[in-house]
CSV table of C-alpha atoms in Angstrom, one decimal:
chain,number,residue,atom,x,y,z
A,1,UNK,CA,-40.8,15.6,-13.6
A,2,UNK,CA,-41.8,15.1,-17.0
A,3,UNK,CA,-39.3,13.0,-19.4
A,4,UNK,CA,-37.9,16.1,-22.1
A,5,UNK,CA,-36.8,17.8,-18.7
A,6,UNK,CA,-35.4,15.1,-17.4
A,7,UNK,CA,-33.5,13.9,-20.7
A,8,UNK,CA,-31.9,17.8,-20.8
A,9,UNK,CA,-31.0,17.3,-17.3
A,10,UNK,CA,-29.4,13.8,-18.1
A,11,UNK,CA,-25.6,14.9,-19.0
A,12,UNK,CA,-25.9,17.6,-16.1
A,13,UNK,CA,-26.7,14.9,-13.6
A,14,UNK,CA,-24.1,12.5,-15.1
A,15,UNK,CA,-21.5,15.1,-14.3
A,16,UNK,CA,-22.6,15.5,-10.7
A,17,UNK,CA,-22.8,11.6,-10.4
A,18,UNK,CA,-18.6,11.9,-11.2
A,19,UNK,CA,-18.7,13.7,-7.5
A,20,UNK,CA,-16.3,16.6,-9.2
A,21,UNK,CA,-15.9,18.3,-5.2
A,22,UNK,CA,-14.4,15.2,-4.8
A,23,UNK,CA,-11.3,15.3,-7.7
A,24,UNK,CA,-9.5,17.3,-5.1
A,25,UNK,CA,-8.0,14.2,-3.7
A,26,UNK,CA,-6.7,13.3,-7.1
A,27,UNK,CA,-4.5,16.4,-7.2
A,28,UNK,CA,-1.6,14.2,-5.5
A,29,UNK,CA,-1.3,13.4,-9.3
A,30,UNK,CA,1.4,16.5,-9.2
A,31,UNK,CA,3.4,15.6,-6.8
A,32,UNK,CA,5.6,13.7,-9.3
A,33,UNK,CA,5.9,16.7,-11.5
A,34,UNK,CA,6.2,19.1,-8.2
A,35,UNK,CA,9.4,17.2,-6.6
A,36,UNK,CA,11.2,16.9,-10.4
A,37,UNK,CA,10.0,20.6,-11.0
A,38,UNK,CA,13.9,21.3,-12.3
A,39,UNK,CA,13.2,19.2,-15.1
A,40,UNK,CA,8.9,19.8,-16.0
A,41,UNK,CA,8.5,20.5,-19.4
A,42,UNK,CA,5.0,21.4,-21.4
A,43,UNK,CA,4.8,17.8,-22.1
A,44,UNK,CA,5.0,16.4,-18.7
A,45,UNK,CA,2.4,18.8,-17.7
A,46,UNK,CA,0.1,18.2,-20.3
A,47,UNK,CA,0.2,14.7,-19.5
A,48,UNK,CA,-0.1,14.9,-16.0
A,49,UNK,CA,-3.3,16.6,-16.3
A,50,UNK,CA,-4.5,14.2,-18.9
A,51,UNK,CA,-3.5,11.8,-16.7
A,52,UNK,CA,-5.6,13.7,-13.4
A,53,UNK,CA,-8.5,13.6,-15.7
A,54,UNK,CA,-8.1,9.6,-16.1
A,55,UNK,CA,-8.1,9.0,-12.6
A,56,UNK,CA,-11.3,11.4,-11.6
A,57,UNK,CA,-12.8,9.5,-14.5
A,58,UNK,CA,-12.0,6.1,-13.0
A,59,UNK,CA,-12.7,7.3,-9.4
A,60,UNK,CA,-16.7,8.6,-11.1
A,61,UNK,CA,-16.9,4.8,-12.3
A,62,UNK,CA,-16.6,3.5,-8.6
A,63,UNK,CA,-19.0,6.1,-7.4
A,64,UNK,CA,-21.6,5.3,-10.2
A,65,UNK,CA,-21.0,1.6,-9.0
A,66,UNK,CA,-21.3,2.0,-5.4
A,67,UNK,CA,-24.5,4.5,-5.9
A,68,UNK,CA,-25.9,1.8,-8.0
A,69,UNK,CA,-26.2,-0.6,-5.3
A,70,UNK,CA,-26.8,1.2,-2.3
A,71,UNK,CA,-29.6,2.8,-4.2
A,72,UNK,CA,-32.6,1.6,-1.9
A,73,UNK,CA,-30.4,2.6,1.5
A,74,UNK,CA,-29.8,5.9,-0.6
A,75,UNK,CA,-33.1,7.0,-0.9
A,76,UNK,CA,-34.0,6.4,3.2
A,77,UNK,CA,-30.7,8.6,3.6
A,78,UNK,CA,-31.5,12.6,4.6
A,79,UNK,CA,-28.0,13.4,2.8
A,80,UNK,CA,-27.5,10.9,0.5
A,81,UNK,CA,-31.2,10.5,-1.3
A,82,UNK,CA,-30.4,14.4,-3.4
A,83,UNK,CA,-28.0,12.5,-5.2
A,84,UNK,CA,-28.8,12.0,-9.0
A,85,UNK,CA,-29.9,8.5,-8.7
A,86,UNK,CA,-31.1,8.3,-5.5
A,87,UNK,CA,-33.3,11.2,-6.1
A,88,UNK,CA,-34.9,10.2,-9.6
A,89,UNK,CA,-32.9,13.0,-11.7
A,90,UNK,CA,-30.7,10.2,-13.3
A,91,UNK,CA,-32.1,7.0,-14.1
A,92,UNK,CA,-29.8,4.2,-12.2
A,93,UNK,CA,-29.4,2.2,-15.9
A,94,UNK,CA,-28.4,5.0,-18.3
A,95,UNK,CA,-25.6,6.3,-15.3
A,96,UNK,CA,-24.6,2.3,-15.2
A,97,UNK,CA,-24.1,2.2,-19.1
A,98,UNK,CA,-22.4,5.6,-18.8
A,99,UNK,CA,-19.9,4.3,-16.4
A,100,UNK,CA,-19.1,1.2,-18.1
A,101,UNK,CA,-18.5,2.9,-20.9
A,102,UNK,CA,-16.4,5.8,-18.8
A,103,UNK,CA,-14.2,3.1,-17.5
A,104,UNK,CA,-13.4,1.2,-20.9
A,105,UNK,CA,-12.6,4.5,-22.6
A,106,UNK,CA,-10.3,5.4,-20.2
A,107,UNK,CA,-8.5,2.2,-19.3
A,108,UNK,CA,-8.5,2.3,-23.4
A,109,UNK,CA,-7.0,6.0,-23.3
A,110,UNK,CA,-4.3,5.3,-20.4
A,111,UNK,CA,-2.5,3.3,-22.2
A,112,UNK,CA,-0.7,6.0,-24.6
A,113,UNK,CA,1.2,6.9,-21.1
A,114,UNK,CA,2.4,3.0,-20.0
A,115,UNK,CA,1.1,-0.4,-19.3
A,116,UNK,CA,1.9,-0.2,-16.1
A,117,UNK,CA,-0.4,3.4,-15.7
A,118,UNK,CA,-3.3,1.2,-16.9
A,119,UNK,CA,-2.7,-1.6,-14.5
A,120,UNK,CA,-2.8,1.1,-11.9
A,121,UNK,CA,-6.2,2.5,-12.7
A,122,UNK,CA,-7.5,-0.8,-13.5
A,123,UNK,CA,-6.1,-1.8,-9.2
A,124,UNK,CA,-7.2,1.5,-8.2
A,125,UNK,CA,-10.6,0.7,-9.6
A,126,UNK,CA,-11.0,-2.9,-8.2
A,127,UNK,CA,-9.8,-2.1,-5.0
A,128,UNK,CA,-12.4,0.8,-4.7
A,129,UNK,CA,-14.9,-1.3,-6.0
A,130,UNK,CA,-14.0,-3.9,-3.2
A,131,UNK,CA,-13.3,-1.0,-0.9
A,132,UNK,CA,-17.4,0.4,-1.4
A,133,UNK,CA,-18.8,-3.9,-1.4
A,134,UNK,CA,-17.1,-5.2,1.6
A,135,UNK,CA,-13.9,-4.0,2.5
A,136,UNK,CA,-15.5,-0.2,4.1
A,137,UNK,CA,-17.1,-2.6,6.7
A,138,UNK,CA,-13.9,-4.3,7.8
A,139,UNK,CA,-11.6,-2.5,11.0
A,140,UNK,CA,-8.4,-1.3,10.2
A,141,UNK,CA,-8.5,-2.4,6.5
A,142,UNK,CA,-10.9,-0.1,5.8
A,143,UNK,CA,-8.3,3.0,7.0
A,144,UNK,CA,-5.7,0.9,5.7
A,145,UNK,CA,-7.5,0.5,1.5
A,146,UNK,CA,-8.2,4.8,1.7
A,147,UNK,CA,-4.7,5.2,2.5
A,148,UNK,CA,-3.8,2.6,-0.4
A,149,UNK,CA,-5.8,4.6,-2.5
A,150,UNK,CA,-3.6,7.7,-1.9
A,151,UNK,CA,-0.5,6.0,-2.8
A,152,UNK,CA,-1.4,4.8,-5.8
A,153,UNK,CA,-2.4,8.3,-6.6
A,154,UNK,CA,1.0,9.6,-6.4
A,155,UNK,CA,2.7,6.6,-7.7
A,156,UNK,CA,0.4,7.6,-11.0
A,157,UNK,CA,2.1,10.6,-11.2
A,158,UNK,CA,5.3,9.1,-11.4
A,159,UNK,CA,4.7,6.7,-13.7
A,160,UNK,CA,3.2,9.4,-16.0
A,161,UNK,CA,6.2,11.0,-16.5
A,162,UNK,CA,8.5,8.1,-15.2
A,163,UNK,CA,9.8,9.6,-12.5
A,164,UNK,CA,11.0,6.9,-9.9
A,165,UNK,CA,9.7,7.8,-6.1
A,166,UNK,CA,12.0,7.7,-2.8
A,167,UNK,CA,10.4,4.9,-0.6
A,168,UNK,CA,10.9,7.8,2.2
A,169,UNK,CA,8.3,9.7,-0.1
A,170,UNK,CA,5.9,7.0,-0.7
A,171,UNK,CA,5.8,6.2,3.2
A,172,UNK,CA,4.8,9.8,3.8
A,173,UNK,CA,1.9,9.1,1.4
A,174,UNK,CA,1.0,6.3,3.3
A,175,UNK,CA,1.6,8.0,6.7
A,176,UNK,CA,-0.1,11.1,5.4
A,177,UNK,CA,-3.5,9.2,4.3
A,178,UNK,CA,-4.0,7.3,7.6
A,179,UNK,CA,-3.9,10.7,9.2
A,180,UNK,CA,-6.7,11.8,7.2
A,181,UNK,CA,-8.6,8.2,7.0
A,182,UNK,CA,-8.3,8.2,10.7
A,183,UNK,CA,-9.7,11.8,11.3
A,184,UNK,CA,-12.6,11.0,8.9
A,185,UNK,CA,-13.3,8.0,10.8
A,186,UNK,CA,-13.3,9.9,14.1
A,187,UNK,CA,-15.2,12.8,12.9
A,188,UNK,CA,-18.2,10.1,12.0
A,189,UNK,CA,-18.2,8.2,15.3
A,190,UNK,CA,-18.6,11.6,16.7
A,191,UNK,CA,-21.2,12.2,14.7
A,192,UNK,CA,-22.4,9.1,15.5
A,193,UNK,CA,-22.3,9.6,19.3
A,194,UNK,CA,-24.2,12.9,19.1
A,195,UNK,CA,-26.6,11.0,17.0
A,196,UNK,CA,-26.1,13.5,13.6
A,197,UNK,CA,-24.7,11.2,11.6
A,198,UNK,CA,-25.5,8.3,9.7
A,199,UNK,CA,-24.4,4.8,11.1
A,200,UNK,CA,-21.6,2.7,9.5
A,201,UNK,CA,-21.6,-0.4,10.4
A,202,UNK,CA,-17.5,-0.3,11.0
A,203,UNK,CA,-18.0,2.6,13.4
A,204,UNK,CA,-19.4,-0.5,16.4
A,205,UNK,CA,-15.1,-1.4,16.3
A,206,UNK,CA,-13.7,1.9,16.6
A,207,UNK,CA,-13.7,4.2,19.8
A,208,UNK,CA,-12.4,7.7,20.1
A,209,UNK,CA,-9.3,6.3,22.6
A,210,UNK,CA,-8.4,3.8,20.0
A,211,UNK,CA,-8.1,6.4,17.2
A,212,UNK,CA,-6.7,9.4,18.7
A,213,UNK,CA,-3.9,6.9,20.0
A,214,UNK,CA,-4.1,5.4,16.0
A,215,UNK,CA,-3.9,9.3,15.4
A,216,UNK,CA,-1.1,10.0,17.4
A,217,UNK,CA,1.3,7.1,16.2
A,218,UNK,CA,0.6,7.9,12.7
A,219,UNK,CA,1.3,11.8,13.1
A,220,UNK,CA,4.7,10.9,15.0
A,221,UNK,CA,5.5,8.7,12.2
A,222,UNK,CA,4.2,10.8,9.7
A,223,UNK,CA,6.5,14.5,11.1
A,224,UNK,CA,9.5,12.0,11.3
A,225,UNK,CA,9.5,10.2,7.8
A,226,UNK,CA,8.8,13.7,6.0
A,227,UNK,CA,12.0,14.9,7.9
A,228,UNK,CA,13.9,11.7,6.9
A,229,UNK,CA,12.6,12.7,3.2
A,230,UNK,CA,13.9,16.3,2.7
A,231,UNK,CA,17.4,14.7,3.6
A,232,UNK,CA,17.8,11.3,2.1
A,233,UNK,CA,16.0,12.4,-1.2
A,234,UNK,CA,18.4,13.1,-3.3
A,235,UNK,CA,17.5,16.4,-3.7
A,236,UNK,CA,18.8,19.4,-2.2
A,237,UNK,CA,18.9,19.5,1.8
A,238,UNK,CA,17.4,23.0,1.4
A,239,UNK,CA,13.7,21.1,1.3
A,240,UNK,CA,14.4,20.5,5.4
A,241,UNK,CA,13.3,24.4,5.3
A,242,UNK,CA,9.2,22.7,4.0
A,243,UNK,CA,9.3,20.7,7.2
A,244,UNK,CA,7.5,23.3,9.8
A,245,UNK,CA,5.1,23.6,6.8
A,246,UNK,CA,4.3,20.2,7.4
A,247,UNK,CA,4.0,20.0,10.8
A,248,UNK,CA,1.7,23.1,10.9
A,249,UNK,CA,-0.4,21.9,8.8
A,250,UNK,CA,-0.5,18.2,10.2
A,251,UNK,CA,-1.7,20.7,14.2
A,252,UNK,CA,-4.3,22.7,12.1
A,253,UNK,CA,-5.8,19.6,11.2
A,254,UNK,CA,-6.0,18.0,14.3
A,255,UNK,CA,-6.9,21.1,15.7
A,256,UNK,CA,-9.9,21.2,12.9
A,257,UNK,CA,-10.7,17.4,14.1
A,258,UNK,CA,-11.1,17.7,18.2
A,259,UNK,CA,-11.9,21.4,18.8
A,260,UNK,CA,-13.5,22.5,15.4
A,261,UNK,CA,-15.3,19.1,14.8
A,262,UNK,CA,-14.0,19.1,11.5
A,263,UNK,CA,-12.0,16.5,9.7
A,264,UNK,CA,-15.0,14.2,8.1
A,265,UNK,CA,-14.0,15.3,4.2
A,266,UNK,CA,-10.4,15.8,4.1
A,267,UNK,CA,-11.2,17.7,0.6
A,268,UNK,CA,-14.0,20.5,2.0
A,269,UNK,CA,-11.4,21.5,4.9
A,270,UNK,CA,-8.7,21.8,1.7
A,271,UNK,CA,-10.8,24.4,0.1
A,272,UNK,CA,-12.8,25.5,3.1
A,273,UNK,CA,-10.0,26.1,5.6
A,274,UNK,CA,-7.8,29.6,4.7
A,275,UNK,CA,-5.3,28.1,6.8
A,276,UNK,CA,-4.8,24.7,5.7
A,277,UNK,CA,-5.4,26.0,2.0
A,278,UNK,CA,-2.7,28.8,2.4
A,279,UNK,CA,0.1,25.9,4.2
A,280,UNK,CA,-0.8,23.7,0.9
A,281,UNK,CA,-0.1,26.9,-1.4
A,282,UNK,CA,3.0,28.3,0.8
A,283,UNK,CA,4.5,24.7,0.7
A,284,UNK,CA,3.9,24.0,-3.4
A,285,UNK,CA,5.8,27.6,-3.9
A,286,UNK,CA,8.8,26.6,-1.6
A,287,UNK,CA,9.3,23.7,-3.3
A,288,UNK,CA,9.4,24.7,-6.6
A,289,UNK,CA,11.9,27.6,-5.5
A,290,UNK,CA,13.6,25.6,-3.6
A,291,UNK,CA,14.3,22.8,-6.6
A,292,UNK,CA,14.5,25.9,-8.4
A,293,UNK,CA,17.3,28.0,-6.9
A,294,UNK,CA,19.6,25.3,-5.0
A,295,UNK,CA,19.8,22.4,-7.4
């Protein structure tokens, strides 16, 4: 590839390095604005999105960092080596500067919304970072820091528009993303065990009786602090009527994870599955006519 293609390819492949397919996951950003729909204003979604944006933008500078140094594993990888460094398209240096840069001016930028925003992006950041060095190799942390990661995602939205959260509703988070953490990690030692996926070093601590009983706890859990939620809330008790919502979209998932042999990116089923994408849809309307019409 000669160097004036590459350079007009350089901003193209810096985008792609952000991992865009995987800003899905930042969407939990709304829920903030979603349960206080009653009182959403222009403002408060113009600054959640700003806001959504931030956190994609801090969530590309942990990607950048983590394909930086797994760059020589990257390239022996049969996925993983078509990714902009790993496959020549970006040079490993320019996408580094990039992402330094990425991460100043938007630690810079989140400050406009609150201190405490910027101290979130700046943990959310670290703890990835750690997350992607060490902590990904570590059993039942490593579960335990994506789930983290999900939490802070919503408390972001919150303190965006400074909205205070129920504890009920940040331990559905929590419950919520050791569900999917848990399926992802099953859906790679599967993989694993059929010898079509790649080999985390993690995976030699976890067997599939250890996580579906992880999985089962944690969908119990998960079913029962939701219901717990739509009453103790302080919103209207009308939100109990989101609950078989829930729990049908908790059984598609599992059904997705042990007969579909699905469940390894939480964000491809979202958009790939009609019926998980069509609960998530259903469930955003209720709520807003729900907060709507009974409050």
């Amino acid at each position: 590839m000669n160097k004036p293609a590459f350079h007009r390819q350089t901003p193209l492949q810096l985008i792609k390095q952000l991992r865009p397919k995987q800003w899905t996951k930042n969407l939990l950003i709304f829920a903030a604005p979603l349960f206080s729909f009653d009182t959403v204003n222009v403002t408060v979604i113009a600054d959640t999105i700003a806001a959504f944006f931030l956190l994609c933008f801090i969530s590309g500078c942990v990607y950048i960092i983590n394909d930086y140094i797994d760059l020589e594993a990257d390239r022996s990888h049969p996925v993983k080596q078509h990714r902009p460094m790993a496959s020549g398209q970006l040079n490993p240096n320019v996408a580094l500067v990039f992402g330094i840069v990425l991460l100043i001016g938007s630690l810079a930028a989140s400050a406009i919304f609150s201190p405490l925003f910027t101290s979130l992006l700046a943990l959310y950041f670290v703890m990835n970072v750690a997350y992607s060095l060490h902590l990904k190799h570590v059993v039942i942390i490593d579960i335990m820091i994506i789930a983290a990661g999900f939490v802070l995602r919503a408390l972001a939205g919150g303190l965006v528009i400074h909205v205070p959260f129920t504890p009920w509703f940040l331990l559905c988070t929590m419950l919520l993303s050791l569900f999917l953490a848990i399926g992802k990690r099953r859906h790679e030692l599967v993989l694993l065990q059929e010898e079509k996926g790649s080999h985390r070093k993690v995976l030699e601590h976890y067997s599939l009786e250890l996580l579906d009983q992880f999985s089962g706890i944690v969908t119990t859990a998960t079913i029962i602090s939701y219901s717990l939620f739509t009453f103790t809330s302080g919103r209207t008790i009308h939100l109990m009527w989101t609950i078989p919502l829930v729990i049908y979209g908790i059984f598609r998932y599992l059904y997705l994870i042990h007969i579909e042999k699905k469940g390894g990116s939480p964000d491809r089923v979202l958009l790939e599955d009609r019926h998980i994408l069509m609960t998530v849809l259903v469930y955003v309307v209720s709520v807003i006519g729900i907060l709507t019409y009974f409050e």
